[in-house]
């Protein structure tokens, strides 16, 4: 059985964020860190080299593959922020309509900068996603 290649690490989140070269992206990351920590009640943990996750859940697919991953997280990428909305972003269409400028993947919300979105709506989306994960994975 394969193991998820992205695992939680002991690397300090603060060290990682301090190493970011783009000051605007760095500030956005500190803002996301604060929002996600407040809404989840969980401490941030580095996953792999560049993902910051909150909480943990155990998944098992019908194929038999299983593993552990964070319940919610984000990662600064070149030119954008990737927010990992683990229950999937499409079920939050009403909030996405109010969010501002973004792109999506199945469980990813891509934002160039937080100035392009309504942070109150983003906070609501993050809180709703956290609650959905708590329902699915008590």
mmCIF file of C-alpha atoms in Angstrom:
data_model
loop_
_atom_site.group_PDB
_atom_site.id
_atom_site.type_symbol
_atom_site.label_atom_id
_atom_site.label_comp_id
_atom_site.label_asym_id
_atom_site.label_seq_id
_atom_site.Cartn_x
_atom_site.Cartn_y
_atom_site.Cartn_z
ATOM 1 C CA UNK A 1 0.000 0.000 0.000
ATOM 2 C CA UNK A 2 1.359 3.427 -0.905
ATOM 3 C CA UNK A 3 1.960 6.106 1.693
ATOM 4 C CA UNK A 4 1.019 9.754 1.245
ATOM 5 C CA UNK A 5 4.274 11.477 0.295
ATOM 6 C CA UNK A 6 3.271 14.708 2.047
ATOM 7 C CA UNK A 7 3.697 14.191 5.774
ATOM 8 C CA UNK A 8 3.628 16.456 8.820
ATOM 9 C CA UNK A 9 7.075 17.687 9.827
ATOM 10 C CA UNK A 10 8.682 19.292 12.871
ATOM 11 C CA UNK A 11 9.891 22.299 10.842
ATOM 12 C CA UNK A 12 8.722 25.558 12.498
ATOM 13 C CA UNK A 13 5.988 27.360 10.545
ATOM 14 C CA UNK A 14 7.378 30.746 11.618
ATOM 15 C CA UNK A 15 10.789 29.920 10.109
ATOM 16 C CA UNK A 16 9.176 28.957 6.830
ATOM 17 C CA UNK A 17 7.065 32.118 6.638
ATOM 18 C CA UNK A 18 10.055 34.296 7.574
ATOM 19 C CA UNK A 19 11.951 32.781 4.619
ATOM 20 C CA UNK A 20 9.420 33.989 2.024
ATOM 21 C CA UNK A 21 10.986 36.607 -0.243
ATOM 22 C CA UNK A 22 7.804 38.431 -1.342
ATOM 23 C CA UNK A 23 6.740 40.746 1.524
ATOM 24 C CA UNK A 24 3.130 41.008 0.292
ATOM 25 C CA UNK A 25 2.764 37.247 0.033
ATOM 26 C CA UNK A 26 4.437 36.878 3.416
ATOM 27 C CA UNK A 27 1.908 39.260 4.994
ATOM 28 C CA UNK A 28 -0.962 37.424 3.276
ATOM 29 C CA UNK A 29 0.362 34.160 4.722
ATOM 30 C CA UNK A 30 0.437 35.592 8.237
ATOM 31 C CA UNK A 31 -3.156 36.763 7.748
ATOM 32 C CA UNK A 32 -4.225 33.296 6.541
ATOM 33 C CA UNK A 33 -2.340 31.714 9.418
ATOM 34 C CA UNK A 34 -4.302 33.854 11.855
ATOM 35 C CA UNK A 35 -7.671 33.204 10.189
ATOM 36 C CA UNK A 36 -7.178 29.435 9.921
ATOM 37 C CA UNK A 37 -5.812 29.108 13.434
ATOM 38 C CA UNK A 38 -8.720 31.115 14.852
ATOM 39 C CA UNK A 39 -11.401 29.239 12.895
ATOM 40 C CA UNK A 40 -9.937 25.781 13.512
ATOM 41 C CA UNK A 41 -8.671 26.219 17.060
ATOM 42 C CA UNK A 42 -5.641 24.188 15.953
ATOM 43 C CA UNK A 43 -1.949 25.044 15.878
ATOM 44 C CA UNK A 44 -0.334 25.243 12.427
ATOM 45 C CA UNK A 45 1.933 22.403 11.317
ATOM 46 C CA UNK A 46 4.275 22.208 8.340
ATOM 47 C CA UNK A 47 3.415 19.430 5.914
ATOM 48 C CA UNK A 48 6.195 18.669 3.483
ATOM 49 C CA UNK A 49 8.361 21.621 2.457
ATOM 50 C CA UNK A 50 5.736 24.287 1.859
ATOM 51 C CA UNK A 51 2.263 23.394 3.105
ATOM 52 C CA UNK A 52 0.848 24.700 6.371
ATOM 53 C CA UNK A 53 -1.926 22.548 7.745
ATOM 54 C CA UNK A 54 -4.409 22.668 10.588
ATOM 55 C CA UNK A 55 -5.888 19.617 12.256
ATOM 56 C CA UNK A 56 -5.642 16.087 10.955
ATOM 57 C CA UNK A 57 -7.972 13.420 9.659
ATOM 58 C CA UNK A 58 -7.698 9.827 8.543
ATOM 59 C CA UNK A 59 -9.128 8.981 5.118
ATOM 60 C CA UNK A 60 -9.829 5.674 3.422
ATOM 61 C CA UNK A 61 -10.778 5.385 -0.240
ATOM 62 C CA UNK A 62 -12.870 2.582 -1.725
ATOM 63 C CA UNK A 63 -9.665 1.345 -3.383
ATOM 64 C CA UNK A 64 -8.294 0.605 0.076
ATOM 65 C CA UNK A 65 -5.754 3.424 0.026
ATOM 66 C CA UNK A 66 -5.721 5.294 3.300
ATOM 67 C CA UNK A 67 -3.691 7.860 5.141
ATOM 68 C CA UNK A 68 -3.626 10.998 7.226
ATOM 69 C CA UNK A 69 -3.723 14.593 6.045
ATOM 70 C CA UNK A 70 -4.527 18.037 7.367
ATOM 71 C CA UNK A 71 -8.167 19.147 7.577
ATOM 72 C CA UNK A 72 -7.407 22.578 6.135
ATOM 73 C CA UNK A 73 -4.316 24.406 5.002
ATOM 74 C CA UNK A 74 -2.537 26.728 2.620
ATOM 75 C CA UNK A 75 0.686 27.115 0.720
ATOM 76 C CA UNK A 76 2.389 30.095 -0.885
ATOM 77 C CA UNK A 77 3.106 29.273 -4.520
ATOM 78 C CA UNK A 78 4.811 31.315 -7.189
ATOM 79 C CA UNK A 79 2.476 34.232 -7.849
ATOM 80 C CA UNK A 80 -0.459 32.878 -5.841
ATOM 81 C CA UNK A 81 -1.691 31.364 -2.628
ATOM 82 C CA UNK A 82 -3.174 27.877 -2.650
ATOM 83 C CA UNK A 83 -5.802 27.278 0.019
ATOM 84 C CA UNK A 84 -6.697 23.650 0.605
ATOM 85 C CA UNK A 85 -10.436 23.381 1.229
ATOM 86 C CA UNK A 86 -10.538 19.639 1.817
ATOM 87 C CA UNK A 87 -14.285 18.995 1.509
ATOM 88 C CA UNK A 88 -14.104 20.598 -1.964
ATOM 89 C CA UNK A 89 -14.686 24.192 -2.947
ATOM 90 C CA UNK A 90 -17.727 23.753 -5.220
ATOM 91 C CA UNK A 91 -20.133 23.075 -2.354
ATOM 92 C CA UNK A 92 -19.492 26.617 -1.123
ATOM 93 C CA UNK A 93 -20.739 28.297 -4.315
ATOM 94 C CA UNK A 94 -22.791 30.884 -2.430
ATOM 95 C CA UNK A 95 -19.682 32.105 -0.620
ATOM 96 C CA UNK A 96 -17.532 31.897 -3.743
ATOM 97 C CA UNK A 97 -20.004 34.211 -5.488
ATOM 98 C CA UNK A 98 -19.208 36.863 -2.870
ATOM 99 C CA UNK A 99 -15.474 36.202 -2.558
ATOM 100 C CA UNK A 100 -13.864 38.247 -5.322
ATOM 101 C CA UNK A 101 -11.112 37.198 -7.728
ATOM 102 C CA UNK A 102 -9.977 33.555 -7.492
ATOM 103 C CA UNK A 103 -9.549 30.295 -9.381
ATOM 104 C CA UNK A 104 -10.389 26.803 -8.208
ATOM 105 C CA UNK A 105 -9.350 23.196 -8.421
ATOM 106 C CA UNK A 106 -11.227 20.293 -6.840
ATOM 107 C CA UNK A 107 -10.135 21.097 -3.291
ATOM 108 C CA UNK A 108 -7.997 24.165 -3.981
ATOM 109 C CA UNK A 109 -8.800 27.828 -3.960
ATOM 110 C CA UNK A 110 -6.147 29.915 -5.723
ATOM 111 C CA UNK A 111 -5.807 33.589 -4.836
ATOM 112 C CA UNK A 112 -3.133 35.948 -6.136
ATOM 113 C CA UNK A 113 -3.405 38.263 -3.141
ATOM 114 C CA UNK A 114 -5.813 38.770 -0.280
ATOM 115 C CA UNK A 115 -6.504 42.324 -1.491
ATOM 116 C CA UNK A 116 -8.411 40.717 -4.399
ATOM 117 C CA UNK A 117 -10.915 38.952 -2.123
ATOM 118 C CA UNK A 118 -13.322 39.849 0.641
ATOM 119 C CA UNK A 119 -11.583 38.563 3.772
ATOM 120 C CA UNK A 120 -14.836 38.398 5.751
ATOM 121 C CA UNK A 121 -16.268 36.036 3.126
ATOM 122 C CA UNK A 122 -12.996 34.092 3.044
ATOM 123 C CA UNK A 123 -13.194 33.648 6.809
ATOM 124 C CA UNK A 124 -16.795 32.382 6.467
ATOM 125 C CA UNK A 125 -15.719 29.906 3.772
ATOM 126 C CA UNK A 126 -12.840 28.639 5.918
ATOM 127 C CA UNK A 127 -15.159 28.239 8.932
ATOM 128 C CA UNK A 128 -17.781 26.401 6.841
ATOM 129 C CA UNK A 129 -15.141 24.065 5.376
ATOM 130 C CA UNK A 130 -13.782 23.313 8.851
ATOM 131 C CA UNK A 131 -17.277 22.436 10.103
ATOM 132 C CA UNK A 132 -17.913 20.228 7.070
ATOM 133 C CA UNK A 133 -14.698 18.302 7.733
ATOM 134 C CA UNK A 134 -15.711 17.880 11.376
ATOM 135 C CA UNK A 135 -19.021 16.365 10.225
ATOM 136 C CA UNK A 136 -17.354 14.015 7.751
ATOM 137 C CA UNK A 137 -14.475 13.004 10.015
ATOM 138 C CA UNK A 138 -15.588 13.341 13.657
#
